[in-house]
Short mmCIF file of C-alpha atoms in Angstrom, two decimals:
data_model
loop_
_atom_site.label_atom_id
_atom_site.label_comp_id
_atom_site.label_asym_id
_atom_site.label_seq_id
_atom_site.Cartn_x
_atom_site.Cartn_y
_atom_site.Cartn_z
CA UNK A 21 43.79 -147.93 -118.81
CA UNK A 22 46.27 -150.21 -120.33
CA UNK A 23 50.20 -149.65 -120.26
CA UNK A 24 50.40 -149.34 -123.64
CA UNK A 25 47.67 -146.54 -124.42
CA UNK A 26 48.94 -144.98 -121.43
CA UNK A 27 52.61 -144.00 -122.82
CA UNK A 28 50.97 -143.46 -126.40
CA UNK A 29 49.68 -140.30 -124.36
CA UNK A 30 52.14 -139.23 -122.81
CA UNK A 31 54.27 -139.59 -125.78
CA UNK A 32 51.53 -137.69 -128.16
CA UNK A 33 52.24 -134.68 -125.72
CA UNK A 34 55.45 -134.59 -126.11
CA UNK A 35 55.92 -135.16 -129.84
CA UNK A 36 52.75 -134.33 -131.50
CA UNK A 37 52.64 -132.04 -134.43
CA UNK A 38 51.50 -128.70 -133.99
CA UNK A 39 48.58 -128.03 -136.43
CA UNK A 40 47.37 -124.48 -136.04
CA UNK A 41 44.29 -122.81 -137.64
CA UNK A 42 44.62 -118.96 -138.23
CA UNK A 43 41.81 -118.71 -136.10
CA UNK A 44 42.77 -120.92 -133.30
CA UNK A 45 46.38 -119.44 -133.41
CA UNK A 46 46.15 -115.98 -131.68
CA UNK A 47 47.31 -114.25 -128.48
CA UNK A 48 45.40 -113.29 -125.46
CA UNK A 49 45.31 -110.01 -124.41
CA UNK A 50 47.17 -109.11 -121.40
CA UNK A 51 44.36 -109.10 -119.19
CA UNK A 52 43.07 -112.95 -120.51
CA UNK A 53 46.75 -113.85 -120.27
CA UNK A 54 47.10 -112.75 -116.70
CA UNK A 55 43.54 -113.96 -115.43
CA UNK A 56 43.96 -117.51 -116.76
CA UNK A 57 47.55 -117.90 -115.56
CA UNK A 58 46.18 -116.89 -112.02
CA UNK A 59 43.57 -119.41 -112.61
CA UNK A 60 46.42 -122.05 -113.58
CA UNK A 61 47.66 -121.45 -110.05
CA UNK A 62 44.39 -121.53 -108.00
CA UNK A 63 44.25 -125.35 -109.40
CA UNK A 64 47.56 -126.32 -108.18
CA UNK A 65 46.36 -125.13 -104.89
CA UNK A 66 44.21 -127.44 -102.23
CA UNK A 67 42.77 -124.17 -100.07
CA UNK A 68 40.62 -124.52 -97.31
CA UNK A 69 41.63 -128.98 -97.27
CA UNK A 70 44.26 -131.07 -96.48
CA UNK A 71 45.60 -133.41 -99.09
CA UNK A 72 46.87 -136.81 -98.91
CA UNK A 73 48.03 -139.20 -101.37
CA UNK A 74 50.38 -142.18 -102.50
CA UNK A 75 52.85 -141.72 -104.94
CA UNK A 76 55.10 -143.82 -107.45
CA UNK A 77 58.30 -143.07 -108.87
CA UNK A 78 59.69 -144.88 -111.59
CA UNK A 79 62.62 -143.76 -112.74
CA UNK A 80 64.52 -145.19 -116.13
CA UNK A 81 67.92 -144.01 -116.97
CA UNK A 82 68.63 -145.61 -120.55
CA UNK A 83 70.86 -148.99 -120.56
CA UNK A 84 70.80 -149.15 -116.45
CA UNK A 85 66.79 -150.67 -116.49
CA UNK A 86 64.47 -149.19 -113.89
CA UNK A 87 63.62 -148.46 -109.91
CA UNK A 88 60.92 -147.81 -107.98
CA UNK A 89 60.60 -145.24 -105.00
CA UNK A 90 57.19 -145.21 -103.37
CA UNK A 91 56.02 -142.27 -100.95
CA UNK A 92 53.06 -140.72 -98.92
CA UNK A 93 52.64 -137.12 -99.30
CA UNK A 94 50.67 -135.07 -96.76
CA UNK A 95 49.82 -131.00 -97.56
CA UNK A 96 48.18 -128.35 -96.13
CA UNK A 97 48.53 -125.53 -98.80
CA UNK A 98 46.81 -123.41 -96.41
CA UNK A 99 49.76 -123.25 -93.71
CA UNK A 100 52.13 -123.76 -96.66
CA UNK A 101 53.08 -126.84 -95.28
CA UNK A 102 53.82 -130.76 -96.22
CA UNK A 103 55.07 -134.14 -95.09
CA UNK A 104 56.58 -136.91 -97.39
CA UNK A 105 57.41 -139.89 -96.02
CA UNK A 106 59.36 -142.29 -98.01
CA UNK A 107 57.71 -146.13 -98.28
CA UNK A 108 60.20 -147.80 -100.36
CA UNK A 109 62.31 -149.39 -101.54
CA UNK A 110 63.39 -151.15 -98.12
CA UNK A 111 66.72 -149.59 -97.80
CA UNK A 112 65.01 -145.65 -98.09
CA UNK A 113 61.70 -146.66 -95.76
CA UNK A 114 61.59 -143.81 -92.77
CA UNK A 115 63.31 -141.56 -94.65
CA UNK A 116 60.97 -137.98 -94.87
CA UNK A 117 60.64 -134.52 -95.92
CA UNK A 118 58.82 -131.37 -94.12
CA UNK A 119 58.18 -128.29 -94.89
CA UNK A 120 57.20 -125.57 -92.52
CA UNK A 121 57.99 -122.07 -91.41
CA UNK A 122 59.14 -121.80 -95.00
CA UNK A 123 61.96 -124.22 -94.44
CA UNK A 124 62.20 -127.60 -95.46
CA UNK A 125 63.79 -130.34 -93.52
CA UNK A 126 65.11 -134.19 -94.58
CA UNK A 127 65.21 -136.53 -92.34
CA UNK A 128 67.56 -140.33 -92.35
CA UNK A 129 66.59 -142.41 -89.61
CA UNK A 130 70.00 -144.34 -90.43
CA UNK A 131 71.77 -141.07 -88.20
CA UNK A 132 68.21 -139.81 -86.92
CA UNK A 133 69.02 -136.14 -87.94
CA UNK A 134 67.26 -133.17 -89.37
CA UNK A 135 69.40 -131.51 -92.63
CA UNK A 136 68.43 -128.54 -94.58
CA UNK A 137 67.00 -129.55 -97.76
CA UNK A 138 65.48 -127.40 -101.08
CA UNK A 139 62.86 -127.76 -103.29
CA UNK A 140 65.32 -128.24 -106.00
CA UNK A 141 67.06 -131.11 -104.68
CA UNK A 142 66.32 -134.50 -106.61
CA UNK A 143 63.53 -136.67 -104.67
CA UNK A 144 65.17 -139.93 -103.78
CA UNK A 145 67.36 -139.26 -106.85
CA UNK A 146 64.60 -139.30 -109.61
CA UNK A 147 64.12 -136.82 -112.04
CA UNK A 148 61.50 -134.95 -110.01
CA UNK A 149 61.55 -132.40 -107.31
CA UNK A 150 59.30 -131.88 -103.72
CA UNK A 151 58.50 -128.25 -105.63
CA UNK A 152 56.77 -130.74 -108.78
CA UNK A 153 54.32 -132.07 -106.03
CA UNK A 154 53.67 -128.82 -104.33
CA UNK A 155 51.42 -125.35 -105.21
CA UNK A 156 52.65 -123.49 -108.22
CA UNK A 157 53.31 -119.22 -108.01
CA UNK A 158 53.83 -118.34 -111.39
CA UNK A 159 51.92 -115.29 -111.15
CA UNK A 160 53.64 -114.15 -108.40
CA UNK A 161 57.10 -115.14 -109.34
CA UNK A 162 57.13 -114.94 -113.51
CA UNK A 163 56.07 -111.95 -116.18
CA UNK A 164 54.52 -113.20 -119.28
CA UNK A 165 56.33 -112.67 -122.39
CA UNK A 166 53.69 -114.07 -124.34
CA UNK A 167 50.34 -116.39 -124.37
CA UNK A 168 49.12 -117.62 -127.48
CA UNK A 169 46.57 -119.97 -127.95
CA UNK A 170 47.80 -123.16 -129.50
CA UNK A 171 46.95 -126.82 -129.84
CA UNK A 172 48.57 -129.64 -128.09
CA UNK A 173 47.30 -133.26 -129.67
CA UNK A 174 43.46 -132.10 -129.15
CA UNK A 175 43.47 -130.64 -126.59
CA UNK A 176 43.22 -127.02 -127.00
CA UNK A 177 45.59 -125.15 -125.24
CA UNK A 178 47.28 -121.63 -123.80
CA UNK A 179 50.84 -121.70 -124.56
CA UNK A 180 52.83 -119.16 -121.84
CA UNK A 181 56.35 -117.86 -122.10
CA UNK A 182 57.37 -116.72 -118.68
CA UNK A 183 60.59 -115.07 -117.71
CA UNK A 184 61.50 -115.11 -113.50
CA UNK A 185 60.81 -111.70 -112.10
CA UNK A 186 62.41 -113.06 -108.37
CA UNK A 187 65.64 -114.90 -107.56
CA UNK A 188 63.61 -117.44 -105.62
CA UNK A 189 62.67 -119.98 -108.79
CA UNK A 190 64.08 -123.21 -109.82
CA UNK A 191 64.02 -122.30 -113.34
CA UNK A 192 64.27 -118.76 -114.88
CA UNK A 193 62.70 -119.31 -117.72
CA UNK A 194 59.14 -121.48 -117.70
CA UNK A 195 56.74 -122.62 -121.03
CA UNK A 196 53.48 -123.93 -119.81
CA UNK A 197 50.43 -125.40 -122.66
CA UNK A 198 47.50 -124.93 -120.11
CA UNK A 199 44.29 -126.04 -121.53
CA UNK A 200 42.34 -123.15 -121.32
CA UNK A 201 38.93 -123.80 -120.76
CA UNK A 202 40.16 -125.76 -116.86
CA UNK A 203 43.19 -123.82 -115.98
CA UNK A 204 44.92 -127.21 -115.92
CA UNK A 205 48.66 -127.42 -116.89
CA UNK A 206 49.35 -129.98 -119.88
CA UNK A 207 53.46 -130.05 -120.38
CA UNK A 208 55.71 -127.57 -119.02
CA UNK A 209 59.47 -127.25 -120.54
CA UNK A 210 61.98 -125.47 -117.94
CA UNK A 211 64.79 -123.43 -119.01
CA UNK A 212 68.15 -121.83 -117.91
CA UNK A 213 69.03 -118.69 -117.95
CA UNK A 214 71.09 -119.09 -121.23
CA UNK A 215 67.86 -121.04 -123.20
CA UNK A 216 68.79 -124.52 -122.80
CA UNK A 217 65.67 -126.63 -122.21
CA UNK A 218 66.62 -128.70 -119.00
CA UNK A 219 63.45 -130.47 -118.38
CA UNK A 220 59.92 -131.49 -119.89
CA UNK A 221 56.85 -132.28 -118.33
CA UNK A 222 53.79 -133.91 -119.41
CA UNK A 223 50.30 -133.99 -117.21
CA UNK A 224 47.92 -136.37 -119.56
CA UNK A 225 45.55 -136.75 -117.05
CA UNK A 226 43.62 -135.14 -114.30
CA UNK A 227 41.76 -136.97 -111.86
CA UNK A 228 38.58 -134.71 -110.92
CA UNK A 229 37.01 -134.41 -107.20
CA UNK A 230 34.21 -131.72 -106.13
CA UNK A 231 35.96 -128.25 -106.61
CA UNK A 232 39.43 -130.15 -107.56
CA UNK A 233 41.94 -131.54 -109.92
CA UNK A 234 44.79 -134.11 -109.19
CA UNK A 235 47.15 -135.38 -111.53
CA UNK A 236 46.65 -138.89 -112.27
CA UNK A 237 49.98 -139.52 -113.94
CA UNK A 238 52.87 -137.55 -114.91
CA UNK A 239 56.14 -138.02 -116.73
CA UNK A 240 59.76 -136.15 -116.16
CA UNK A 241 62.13 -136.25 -118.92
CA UNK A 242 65.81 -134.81 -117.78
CA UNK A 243 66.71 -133.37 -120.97
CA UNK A 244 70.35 -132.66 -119.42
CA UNK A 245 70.65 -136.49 -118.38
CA UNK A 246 70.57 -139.23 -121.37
CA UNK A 247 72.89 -141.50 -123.41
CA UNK A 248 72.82 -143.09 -127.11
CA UNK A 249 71.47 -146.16 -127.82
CA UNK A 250 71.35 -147.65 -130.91
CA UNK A 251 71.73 -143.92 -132.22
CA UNK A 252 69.51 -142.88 -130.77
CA UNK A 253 69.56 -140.33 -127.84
CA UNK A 254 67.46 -141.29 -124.91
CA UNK A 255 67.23 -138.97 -121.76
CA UNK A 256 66.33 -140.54 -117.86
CA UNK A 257 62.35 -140.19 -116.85
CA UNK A 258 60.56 -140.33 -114.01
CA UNK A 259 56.66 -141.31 -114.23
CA UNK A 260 55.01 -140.82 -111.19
CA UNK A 261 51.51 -142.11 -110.44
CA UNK A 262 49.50 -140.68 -108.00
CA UNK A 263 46.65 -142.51 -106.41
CA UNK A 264 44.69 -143.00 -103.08
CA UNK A 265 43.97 -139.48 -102.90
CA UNK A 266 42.24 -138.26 -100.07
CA UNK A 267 40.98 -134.36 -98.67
CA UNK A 268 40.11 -135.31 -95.12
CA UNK A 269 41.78 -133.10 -92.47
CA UNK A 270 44.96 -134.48 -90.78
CA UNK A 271 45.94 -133.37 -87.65
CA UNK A 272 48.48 -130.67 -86.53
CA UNK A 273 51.22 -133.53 -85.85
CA UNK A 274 51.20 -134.85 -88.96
CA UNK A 275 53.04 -131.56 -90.14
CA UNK A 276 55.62 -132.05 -87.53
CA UNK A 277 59.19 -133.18 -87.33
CA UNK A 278 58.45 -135.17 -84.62
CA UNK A 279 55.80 -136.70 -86.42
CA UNK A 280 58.28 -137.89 -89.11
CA UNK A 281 60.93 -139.30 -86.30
CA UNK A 282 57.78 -141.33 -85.35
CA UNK A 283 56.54 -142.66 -88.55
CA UNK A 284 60.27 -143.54 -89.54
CA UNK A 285 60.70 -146.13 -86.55
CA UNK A 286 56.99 -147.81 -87.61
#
């Protein structure tokens, strides 16, 4: 697919009008609500696989141009468990993330030591997060306010408004368009506590294997982080590709710390 068609949808997700029918525009009971949004985690979820796959990061912050970070993320959803090591640029190669034991660990080969990281911090400094490219618990952790059916472009969606029920969330306040007949999350706006949207995400594409769905591309918009230009406000973006995906198990290692040391001096 060309560049150009590409952004048109991603952009159409973002900034399409709404145009409801009276018939299409109606809630789900709390019962449909709370089966699909179970559903909506289930495909965020590799069980019973491993997962591997390459991703791209290219961050734009508006008037400073663009860069590129390039990674290889390894998961076992199972064990709750992940590696990422980072590919480039040149200056970043070795540098890695795992998570196990419920603890997740970055590693610099420029001091070869192990710091406590979160799922919060900033990957490589982009707009996106490790917890963007791991399994979603939005059942577990969020009540949902509401769920109204609603269309997004064409596609026709499941609009939740969820509210943090645990301390242990990035954002407090979640809205998710799921399209409801896949379970698959569309564009997802994050929220602090006092309503301030912080950031928007928009998932135009699924790429579809035997009993899952990957995310072919996705784009970040940091609605906190922008400048004018030309009057007009534009915010920093990350667009990450994901490709060379792969289910094939991995072994034990790979989810190790030492297996990061040893990938970093390669």
């Amino acid at each position: 697919m060309k560049k150009e068609i590409v952004s048109k949808i991603i952009i159409s997700l973002f900034v399409s009008a709404i145009s409801l029918s009276a018939a299409f525009a109606q809630s789900l009971s709390s019962s449909e609500a709370a089966a699909l949004l179970k559903k909506t985690d289930s495909t965020t979820a590799f069980s019973g696989t491993d997962f591997t796959a390459n991703y791209s990061l290219v961050q734009e912050k508006p008037g400073q141009g663009k860069s590129v970070n390039t990674a290889i993320m390894y998961r076992r959803d199972d064990a709750s468990s992940y590696t990422i090591l980072i590919t480039g640029p040149e200056s970043d190669r070795g540098k890695g993330y795992v998570q196990f034991d419920q603890n997740i660990w970055f590693y610099d080969p420029a001091d070869r030591q192990f710091v406590f990281s979160s799922s919060k911090e900033k990957l490589q400094g982009t707009n996106a997060t490790t917890a963007d490219f791991t399994p979603q618990h939005y059942t577990e952790k969020y009540k949902i306010k509401s769920a109204v059916r609603e269309k997004l472009g064409s596609l026709k969606c499941v609009v939740f408004d969820l509210a943090a029920k645990v301390d242990d969330v990035n954002y407090p306040s979640v809205k998710l368009w799921v399209t409801e007949d896949d379970g698959l999350i569309r564009k997802k706006e994050d929220y602090s506590l006092s309503g301030q949207l912080l950031r928007t995400t928009a998932i135009p594409s699924y790429q579809k294997y035997t009993g899952h769905s990957v995310p072919d591309k996705m784009l970040i918009v940091d609605n906190l982080r922008g400048k004018k230009i030309n009057n007009r406000m534009q915010y920093e973006q990350t667009q990450i590709t994901i490709s060379n995906v792969s289910f094939a198990k991995q072994s034990n290692t790979v989810y190790t710390k030492k297996y990061v040391e040893m990938m970093s001096s390669k």
